[in-house]
Coordinates of C-alpha atoms and ligand atoms in Angstrom, one line a residue:
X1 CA 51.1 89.4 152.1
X2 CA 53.6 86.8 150.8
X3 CA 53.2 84.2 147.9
X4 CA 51.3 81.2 150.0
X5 CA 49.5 84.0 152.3
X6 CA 47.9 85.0 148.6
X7 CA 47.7 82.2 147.3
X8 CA 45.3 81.3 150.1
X9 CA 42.8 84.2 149.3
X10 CA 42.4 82.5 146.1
X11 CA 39.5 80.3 147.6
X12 CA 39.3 76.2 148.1
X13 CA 39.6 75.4 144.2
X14 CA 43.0 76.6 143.7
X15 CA 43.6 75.1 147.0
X16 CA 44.1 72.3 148.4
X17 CA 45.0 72.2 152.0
X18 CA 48.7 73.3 152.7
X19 CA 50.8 70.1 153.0
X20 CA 48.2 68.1 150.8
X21 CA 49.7 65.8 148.9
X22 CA 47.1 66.0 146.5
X23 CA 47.0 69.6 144.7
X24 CA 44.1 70.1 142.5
X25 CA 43.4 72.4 139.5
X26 CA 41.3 75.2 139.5
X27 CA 38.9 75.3 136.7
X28 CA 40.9 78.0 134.8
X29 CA 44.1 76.0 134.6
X30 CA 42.0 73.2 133.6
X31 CA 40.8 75.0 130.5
X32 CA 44.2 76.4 129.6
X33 CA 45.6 72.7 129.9
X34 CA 43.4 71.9 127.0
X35 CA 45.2 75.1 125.2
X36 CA 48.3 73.0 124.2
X37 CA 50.1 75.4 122.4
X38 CA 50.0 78.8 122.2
X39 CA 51.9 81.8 120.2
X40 CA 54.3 84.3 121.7
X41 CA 54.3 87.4 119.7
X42 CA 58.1 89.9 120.2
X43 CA 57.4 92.9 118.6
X44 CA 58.6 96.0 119.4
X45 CA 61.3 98.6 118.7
X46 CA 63.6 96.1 118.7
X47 CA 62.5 94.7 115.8
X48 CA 63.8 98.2 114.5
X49 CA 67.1 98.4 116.5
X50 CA 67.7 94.6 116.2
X51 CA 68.4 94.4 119.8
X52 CA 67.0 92.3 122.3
X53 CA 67.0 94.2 125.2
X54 CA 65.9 97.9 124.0
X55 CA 67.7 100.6 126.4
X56 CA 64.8 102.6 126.9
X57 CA 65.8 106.0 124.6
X58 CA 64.3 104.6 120.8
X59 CA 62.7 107.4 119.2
X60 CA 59.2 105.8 119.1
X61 CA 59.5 107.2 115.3
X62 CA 61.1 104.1 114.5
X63 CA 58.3 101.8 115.4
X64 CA 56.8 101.5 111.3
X65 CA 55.6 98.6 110.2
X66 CA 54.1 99.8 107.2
X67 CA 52.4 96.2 106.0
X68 CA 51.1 95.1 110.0
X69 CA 48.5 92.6 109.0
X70 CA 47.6 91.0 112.5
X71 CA 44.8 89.1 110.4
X72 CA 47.9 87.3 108.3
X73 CA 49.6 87.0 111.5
X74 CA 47.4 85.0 113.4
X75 CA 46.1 83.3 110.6
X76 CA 49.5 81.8 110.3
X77 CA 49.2 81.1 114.0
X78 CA 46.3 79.2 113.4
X79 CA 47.2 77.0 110.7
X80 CA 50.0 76.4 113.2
X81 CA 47.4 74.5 115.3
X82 CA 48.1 77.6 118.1
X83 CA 45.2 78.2 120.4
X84 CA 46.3 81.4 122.0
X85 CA 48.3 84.6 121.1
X86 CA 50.0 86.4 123.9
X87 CA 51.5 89.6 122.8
X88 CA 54.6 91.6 124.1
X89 CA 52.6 94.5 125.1
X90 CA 55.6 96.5 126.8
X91 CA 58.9 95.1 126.7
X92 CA 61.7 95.6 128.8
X93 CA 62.2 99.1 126.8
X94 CA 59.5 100.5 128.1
X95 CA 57.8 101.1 124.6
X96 CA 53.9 100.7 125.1
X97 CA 52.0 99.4 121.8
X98 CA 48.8 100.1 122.5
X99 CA 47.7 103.8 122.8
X100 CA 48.4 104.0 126.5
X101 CA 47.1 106.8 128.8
X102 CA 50.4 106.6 131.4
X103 CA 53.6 107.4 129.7
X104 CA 53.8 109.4 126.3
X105 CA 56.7 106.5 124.9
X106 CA 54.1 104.3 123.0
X107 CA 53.0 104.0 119.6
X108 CA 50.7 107.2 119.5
X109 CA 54.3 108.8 119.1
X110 CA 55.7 106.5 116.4
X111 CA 55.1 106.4 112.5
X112 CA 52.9 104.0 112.4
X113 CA 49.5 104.7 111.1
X114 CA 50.3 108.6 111.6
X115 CA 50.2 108.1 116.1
X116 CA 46.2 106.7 116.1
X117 CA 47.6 103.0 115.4
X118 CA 46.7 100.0 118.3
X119 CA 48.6 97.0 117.7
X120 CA 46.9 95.4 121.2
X121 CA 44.3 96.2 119.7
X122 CA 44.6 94.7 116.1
X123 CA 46.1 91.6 117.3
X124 CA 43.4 91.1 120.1
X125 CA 40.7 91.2 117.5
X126 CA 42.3 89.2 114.6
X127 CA 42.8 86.5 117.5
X128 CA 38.8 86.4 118.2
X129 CA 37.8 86.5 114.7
X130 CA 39.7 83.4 114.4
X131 CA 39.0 81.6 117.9
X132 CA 42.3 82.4 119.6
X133 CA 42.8 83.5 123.2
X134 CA 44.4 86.9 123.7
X135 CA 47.1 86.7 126.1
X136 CA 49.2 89.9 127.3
X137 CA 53.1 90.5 128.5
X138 CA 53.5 93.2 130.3
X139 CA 57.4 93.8 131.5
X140 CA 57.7 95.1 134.9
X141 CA 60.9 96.3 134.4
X142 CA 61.1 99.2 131.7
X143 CA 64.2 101.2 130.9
X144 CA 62.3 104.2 130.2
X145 CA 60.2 105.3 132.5
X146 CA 61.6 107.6 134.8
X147 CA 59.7 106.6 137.9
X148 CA 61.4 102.9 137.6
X149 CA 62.7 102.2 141.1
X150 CA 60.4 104.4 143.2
X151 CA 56.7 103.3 144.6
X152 CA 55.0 105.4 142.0
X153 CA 56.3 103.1 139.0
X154 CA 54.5 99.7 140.5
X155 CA 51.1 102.3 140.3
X156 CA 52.1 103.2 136.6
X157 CA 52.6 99.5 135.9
X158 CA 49.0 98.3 137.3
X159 CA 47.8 101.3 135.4
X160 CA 49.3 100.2 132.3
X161 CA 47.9 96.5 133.2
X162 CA 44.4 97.6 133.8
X163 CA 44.1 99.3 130.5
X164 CA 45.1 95.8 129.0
X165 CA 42.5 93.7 131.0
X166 CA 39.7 96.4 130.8
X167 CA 40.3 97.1 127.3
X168 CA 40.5 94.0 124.7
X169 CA 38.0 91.8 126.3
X170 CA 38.7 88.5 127.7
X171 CA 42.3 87.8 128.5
X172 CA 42.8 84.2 128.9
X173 CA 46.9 84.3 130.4
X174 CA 48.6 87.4 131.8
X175 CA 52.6 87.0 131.6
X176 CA 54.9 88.4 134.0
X177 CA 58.5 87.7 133.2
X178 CA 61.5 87.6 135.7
X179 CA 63.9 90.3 134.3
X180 CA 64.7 92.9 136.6
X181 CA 66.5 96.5 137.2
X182 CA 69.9 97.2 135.9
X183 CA 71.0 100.1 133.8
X184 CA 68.8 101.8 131.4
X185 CA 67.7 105.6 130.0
X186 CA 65.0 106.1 132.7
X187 CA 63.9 109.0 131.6
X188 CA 67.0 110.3 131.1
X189 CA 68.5 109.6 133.7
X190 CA 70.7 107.0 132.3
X191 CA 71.8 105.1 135.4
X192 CA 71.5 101.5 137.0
X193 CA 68.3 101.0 139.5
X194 CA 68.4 98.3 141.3
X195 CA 65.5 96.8 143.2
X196 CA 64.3 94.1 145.5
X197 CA 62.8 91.5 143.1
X198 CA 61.0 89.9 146.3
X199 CA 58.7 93.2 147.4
X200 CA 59.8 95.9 145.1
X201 CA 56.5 95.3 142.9
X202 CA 54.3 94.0 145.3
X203 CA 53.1 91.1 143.3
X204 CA 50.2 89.6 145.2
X205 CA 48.6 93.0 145.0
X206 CA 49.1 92.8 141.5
X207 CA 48.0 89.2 141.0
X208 CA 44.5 90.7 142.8
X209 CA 44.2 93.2 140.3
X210 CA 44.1 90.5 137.6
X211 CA 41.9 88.4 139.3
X212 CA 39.5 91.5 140.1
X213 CA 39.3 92.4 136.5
X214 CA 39.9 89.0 134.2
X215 CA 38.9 86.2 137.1
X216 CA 39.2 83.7 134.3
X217 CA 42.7 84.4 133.2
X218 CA 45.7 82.5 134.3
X219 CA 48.7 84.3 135.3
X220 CA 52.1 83.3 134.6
X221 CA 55.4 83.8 136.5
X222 CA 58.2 81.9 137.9
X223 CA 56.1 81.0 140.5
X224 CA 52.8 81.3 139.1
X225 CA 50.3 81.7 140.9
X226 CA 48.4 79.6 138.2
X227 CA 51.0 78.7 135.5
X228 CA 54.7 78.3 136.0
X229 CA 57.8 78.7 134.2
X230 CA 59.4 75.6 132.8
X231 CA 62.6 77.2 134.3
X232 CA 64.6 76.7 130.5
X233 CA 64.0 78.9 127.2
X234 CA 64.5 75.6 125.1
X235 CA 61.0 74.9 125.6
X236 CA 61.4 71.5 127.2
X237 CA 59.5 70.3 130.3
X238 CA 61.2 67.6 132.8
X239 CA 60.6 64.1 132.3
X240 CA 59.2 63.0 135.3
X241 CA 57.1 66.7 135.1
X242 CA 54.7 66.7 138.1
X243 CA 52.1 69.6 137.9
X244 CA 52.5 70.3 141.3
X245 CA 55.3 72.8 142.2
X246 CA 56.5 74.4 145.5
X247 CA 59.3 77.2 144.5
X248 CA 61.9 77.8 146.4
X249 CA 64.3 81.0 145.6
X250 CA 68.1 81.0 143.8
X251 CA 69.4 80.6 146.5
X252 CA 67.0 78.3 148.6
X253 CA 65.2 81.2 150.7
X254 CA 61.0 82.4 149.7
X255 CA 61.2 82.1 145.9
X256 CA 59.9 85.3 144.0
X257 CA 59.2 86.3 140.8
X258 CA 62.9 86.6 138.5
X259 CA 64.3 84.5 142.3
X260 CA 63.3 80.9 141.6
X261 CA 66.0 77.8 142.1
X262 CA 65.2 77.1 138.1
X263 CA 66.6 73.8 138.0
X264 CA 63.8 72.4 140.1
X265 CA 61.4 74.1 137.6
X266 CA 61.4 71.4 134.7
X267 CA 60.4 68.4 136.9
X268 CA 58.2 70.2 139.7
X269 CA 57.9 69.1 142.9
X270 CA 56.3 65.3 143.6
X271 CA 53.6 65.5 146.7
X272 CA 54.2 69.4 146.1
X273 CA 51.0 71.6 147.7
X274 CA 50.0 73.5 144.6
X275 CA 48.7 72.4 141.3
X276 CA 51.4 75.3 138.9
X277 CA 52.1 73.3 135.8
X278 CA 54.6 74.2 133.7
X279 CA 55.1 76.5 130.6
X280 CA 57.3 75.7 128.0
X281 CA 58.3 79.1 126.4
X282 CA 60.5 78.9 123.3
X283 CA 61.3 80.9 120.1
X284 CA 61.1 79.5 116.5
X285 CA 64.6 81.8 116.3
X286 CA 67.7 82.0 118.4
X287 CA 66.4 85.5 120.0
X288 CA 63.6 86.9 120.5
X289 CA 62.7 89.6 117.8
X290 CA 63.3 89.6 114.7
X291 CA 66.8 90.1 113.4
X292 CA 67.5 89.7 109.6
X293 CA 70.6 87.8 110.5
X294 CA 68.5 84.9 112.2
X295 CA 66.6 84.4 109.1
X296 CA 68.8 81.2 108.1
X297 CA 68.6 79.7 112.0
X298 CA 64.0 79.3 112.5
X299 CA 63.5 75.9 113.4
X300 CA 62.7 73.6 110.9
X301 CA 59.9 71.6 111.0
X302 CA 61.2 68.6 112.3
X303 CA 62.5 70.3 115.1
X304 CA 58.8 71.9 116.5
X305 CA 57.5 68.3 116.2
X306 CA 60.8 67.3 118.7
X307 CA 59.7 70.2 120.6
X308 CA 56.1 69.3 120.9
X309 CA 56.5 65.6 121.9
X310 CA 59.1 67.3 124.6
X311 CA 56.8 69.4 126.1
X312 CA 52.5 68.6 125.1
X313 CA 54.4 64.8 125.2
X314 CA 55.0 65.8 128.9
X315 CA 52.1 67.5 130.4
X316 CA 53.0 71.2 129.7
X317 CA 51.9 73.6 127.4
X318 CA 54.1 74.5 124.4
X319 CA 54.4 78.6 124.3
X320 CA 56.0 79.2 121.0
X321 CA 57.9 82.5 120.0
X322 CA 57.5 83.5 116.4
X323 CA 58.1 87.4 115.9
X324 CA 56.9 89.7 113.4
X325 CA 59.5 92.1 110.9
X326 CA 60.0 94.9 110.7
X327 CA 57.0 95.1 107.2
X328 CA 54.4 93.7 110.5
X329 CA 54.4 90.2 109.2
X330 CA 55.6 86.6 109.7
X331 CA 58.5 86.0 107.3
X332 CA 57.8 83.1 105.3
X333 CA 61.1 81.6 106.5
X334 CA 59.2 81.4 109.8
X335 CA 55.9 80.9 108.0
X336 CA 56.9 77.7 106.2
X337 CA 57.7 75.3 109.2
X338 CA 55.0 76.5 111.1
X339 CA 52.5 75.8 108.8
X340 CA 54.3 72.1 108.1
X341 CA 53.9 71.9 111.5
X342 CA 50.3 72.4 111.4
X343 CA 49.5 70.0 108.9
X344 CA 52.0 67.1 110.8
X345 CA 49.9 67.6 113.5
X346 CA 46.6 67.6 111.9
X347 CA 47.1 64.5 109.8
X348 CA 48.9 62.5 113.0
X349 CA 46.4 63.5 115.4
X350 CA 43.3 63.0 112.8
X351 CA 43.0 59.6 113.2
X352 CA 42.6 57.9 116.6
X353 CA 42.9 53.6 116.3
X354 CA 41.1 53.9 119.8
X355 CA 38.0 55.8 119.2
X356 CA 34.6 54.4 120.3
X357 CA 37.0 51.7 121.3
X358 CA 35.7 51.0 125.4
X359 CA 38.7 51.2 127.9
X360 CA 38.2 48.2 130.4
X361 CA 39.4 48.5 133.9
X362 CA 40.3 45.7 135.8
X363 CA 42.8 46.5 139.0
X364 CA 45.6 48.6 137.9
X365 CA 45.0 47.4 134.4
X366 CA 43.4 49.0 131.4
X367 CA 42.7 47.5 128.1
X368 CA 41.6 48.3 124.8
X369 CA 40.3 45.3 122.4
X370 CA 41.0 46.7 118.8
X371 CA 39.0 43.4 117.5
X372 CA 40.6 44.0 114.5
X373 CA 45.0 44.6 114.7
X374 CA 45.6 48.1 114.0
X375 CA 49.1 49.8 113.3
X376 CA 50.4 52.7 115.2
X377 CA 53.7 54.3 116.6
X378 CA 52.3 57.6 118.6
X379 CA 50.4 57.0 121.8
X380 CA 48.4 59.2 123.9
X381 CA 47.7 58.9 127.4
X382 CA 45.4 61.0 130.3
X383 CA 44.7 60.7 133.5
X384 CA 41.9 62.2 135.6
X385 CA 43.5 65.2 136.8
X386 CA 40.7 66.7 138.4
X387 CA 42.0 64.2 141.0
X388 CA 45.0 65.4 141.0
X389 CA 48.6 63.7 139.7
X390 CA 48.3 60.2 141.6
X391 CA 50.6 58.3 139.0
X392 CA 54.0 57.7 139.8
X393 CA 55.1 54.6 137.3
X394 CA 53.2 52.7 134.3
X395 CA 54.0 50.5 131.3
X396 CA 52.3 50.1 128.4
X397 CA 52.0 46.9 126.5
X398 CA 50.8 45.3 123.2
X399 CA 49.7 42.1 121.8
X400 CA 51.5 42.1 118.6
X401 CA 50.9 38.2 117.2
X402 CA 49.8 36.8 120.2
X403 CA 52.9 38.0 122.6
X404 CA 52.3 40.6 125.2
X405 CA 55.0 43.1 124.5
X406 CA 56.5 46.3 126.1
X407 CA 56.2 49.4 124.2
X408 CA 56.7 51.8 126.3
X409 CA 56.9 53.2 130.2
X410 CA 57.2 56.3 132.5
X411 CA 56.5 57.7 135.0
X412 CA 54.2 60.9 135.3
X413 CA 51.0 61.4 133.2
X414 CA 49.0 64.3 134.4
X415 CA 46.7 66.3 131.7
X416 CA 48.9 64.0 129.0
X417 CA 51.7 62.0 128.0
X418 CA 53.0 61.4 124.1
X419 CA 55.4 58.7 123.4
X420 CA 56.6 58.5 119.8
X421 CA 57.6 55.0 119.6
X422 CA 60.1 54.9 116.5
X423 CA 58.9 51.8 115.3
X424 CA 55.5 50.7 114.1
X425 CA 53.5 48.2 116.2
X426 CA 50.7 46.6 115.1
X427 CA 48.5 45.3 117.9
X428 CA 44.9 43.8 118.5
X429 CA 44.8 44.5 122.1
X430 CA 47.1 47.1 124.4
X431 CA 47.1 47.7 127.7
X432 CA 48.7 50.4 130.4
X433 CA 49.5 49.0 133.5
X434 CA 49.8 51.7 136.4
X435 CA 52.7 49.8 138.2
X436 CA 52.5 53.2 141.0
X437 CA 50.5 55.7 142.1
X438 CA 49.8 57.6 145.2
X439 CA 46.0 57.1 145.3
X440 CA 43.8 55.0 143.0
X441 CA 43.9 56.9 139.5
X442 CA 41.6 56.6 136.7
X443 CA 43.1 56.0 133.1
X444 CA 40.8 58.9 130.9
X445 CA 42.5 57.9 127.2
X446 CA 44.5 55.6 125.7
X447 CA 44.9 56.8 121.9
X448 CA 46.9 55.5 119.7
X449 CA 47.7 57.2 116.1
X450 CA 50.0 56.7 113.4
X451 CA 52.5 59.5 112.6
X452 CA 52.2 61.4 109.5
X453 CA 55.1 62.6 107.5
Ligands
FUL501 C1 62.7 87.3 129.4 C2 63.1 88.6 128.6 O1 64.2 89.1 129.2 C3 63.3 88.2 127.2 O2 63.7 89.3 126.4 C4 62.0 87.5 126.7 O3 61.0 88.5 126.6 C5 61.6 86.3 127.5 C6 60.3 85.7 127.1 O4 61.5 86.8 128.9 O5 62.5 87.6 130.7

């Protein structure tokens, strides 16, 4: 079974018919739409190595974070304005951090909390005392196990994944990333293993799985099938960015997961045939994990805010890295913008100049009448999307003292589209003007805010 032959089983709401040129969302992607921005969590023992990619032969003794607080943790996340948590439950090193019955490299042989320790576990539950989703990364490719390569190790891996999604309760995104085989310890083997990254793992059996045993959860690849990779790390969506997405691979043959032509993967495909918006995945640091050395180089504040208007401004979902040290906590360097963050969002977005306000439609043409001039420089703008993506091109004006101004235009909307304006207008009337569209759209909000500092 190839990608679109599985992507077929998936029923008429994830589909619309091949060659549409109207792709719908399922109801799952509609609710993680409304996620925003979610919270990538690197921790494993890299954070203890200070590598990235972990060779596969760590002692598991070295996994110790003696002050792990996932209720700190995600309250951090929270503050943050983060509606998810997805957690790197096996990364590339093969080190499992959750108690796992298939391979004896997990944290039941570390340190930590003497071997009877469940980070998954701890994290999963912190998140739904707090109202966060639980998401879950699971690397296929792991450097220690010594089955990697052979047909037994993609049985191991769904093993591995059905403990996850049978375990922690609801999963709300499964996250399957595109690095795959090379050299590593495999089990002591200490050779490279190469595979076939377009059957080796057999992904639409896989993607079954998932939907057999979390049917709400979205899962995210390259390629989907529900959520896509932005096709960057900088955590910037394309500007047009169409939710609509038909992959094609590196080198312009069936795309795959880790085998997508990623420079297509920002902007998506116009009239494409299925509804994959994108992902934005980014971390707070240069890497990954945590490395002392990167304490200096988080992002400031300022910089998430860029971040966010370049991909929530666009229509994707902002996936934001921020990884725990090696004490099992958020350093406060990271802390300190992310929390800032928070607030700037709160206090910008607290405040709509448009609510209760009535959005008249007349043609192409929607106004709101302030009655009384209101001052704003952050706009906010929907469109129906359970219709699918039918604007191509629209402007938005204002009456600032009589005079019907510009302020601003593009082209896609989709779930949203921010536009930080740099200037304040102040305005008793505004109006968005679709100028294109490929079927008769409906305008859902026009909000308009004034940025906090
Ligand atoms: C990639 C991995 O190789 C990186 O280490 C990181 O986990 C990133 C999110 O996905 O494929």
């Amino acid at each position: 079974m190839d990608r679109r032959q599985f992507l077929a089983t998936l029923g008429a709401a994830a589909l619309p018919a091949v060659g549409s040129a109207n792709a719908l969302p399922s109801e799952r992607q509609l609710r993680w739409h409304e996620l925003e921005t979610t919270a990538f969590l690197h921790f494993t023992v890299n954070t203890f190595t200070d590598k990235e990619w972990g060779y596969g032969d760590e002692d598991p003794a070295i996994f110790n974070p003696a002050k792990f607080d996932a209720d700190a943790i995600v309250t951090t996340l929270d503050r943050a304005g983060m509606r998810g948590v997805i957690l790197t439950c096996k990364h590339h090193d093969g080190f499992c951090l959750w108690p796992t019955a298939t391979t004896d490299h997990s944290v039941r042989a570390s340190k930590w909390r003497d071997g009877k320790g469940d980070v998954v576990r701890e994290i999963a539950d912190a998140a739904r005392r707090r109202g966060l989703g639980v998401g879950v990364y699971l690397s296929p490719w792991d450097r220690n196990n010594a089955a990697y390569g052979r047909p037994e190790y993609v049985e191991i891996y769904r093993r591995q994944l059905t403990e996850l999604l049978t375990r922690y309760g609801p999963i709300f995104e499964v996250w399957h990333d595109g690095a795959n085989g090379g050299d590593g310890y495999y089990g002591g083997a200490r050779e490279k293993r190469t595979i076939d990254r377009n059957t080796y793992y057999d992904w639409p059996g896989t993607w079954a799985l998932v939907r057999k045993l979390q049917p709400d959860a979205v899962i995210f690849s390259d390629i989907g099938p529900d959520i896509r990779w932005v096709g960057n790390e900088k955590g910037i969506a394309g500007d047009p960015c169409w939710m609509a997405y038909d992959p094609v691979g590196a080198d312009g043959g069936m795309a795959g997961v880790g085998n997508v032509r990623e420079k297509d993967s920002p902007t998506g495909t116009r009239h494409g045939s299925h509804w994959l918006p994108p992902e934005c995945d980014v971390s707070i640091r240069p890497g990954w994990f945590w490395h002392e050395r990167e304490n200096p180089r988080v992002k400031t504040t300022r910089d998430l805010v860029n971040l966010y208007f370049q991909s929530v401004g666009r229509g994707a979902n902002l996936l934001l890295n921020v990884p725990p040290n090696r004490d099992g906590l958020l350093s406060t360097w990271d802390t300190t913008p992310l929390e800032a963050f928070g607030r700037w969002r709160r206090a910008t977005f607290e405040v709509n100049h448009a609510a209760g306000v009535p959005l008249k439609r007349q043609g192409d043409d929607f106004t709101l009448d302030l009655k009384r001039p209101a001052a704003f420089n952050v706009i906010r703008v929907r469109e129906d999307i359970r219709q699918g993506q039918r604007i191509d091109a629209f402007t938005i004006y204002a009456e600032v003292d009589g005079n019907w101004e510009t302020i601003a235009e593009a082209t896609s909307i989709g779930p949203r589209r921010l536009f930080r304006l740099g200037r304040n207008v102040t305005a008793g009337r505004v109006r968005l003007r679709i100028a294109q569209q490929s079927a008769k759209a409906e305008i859902t909000e026009l909000a308009l805010f004034a940025e906090q500092p």
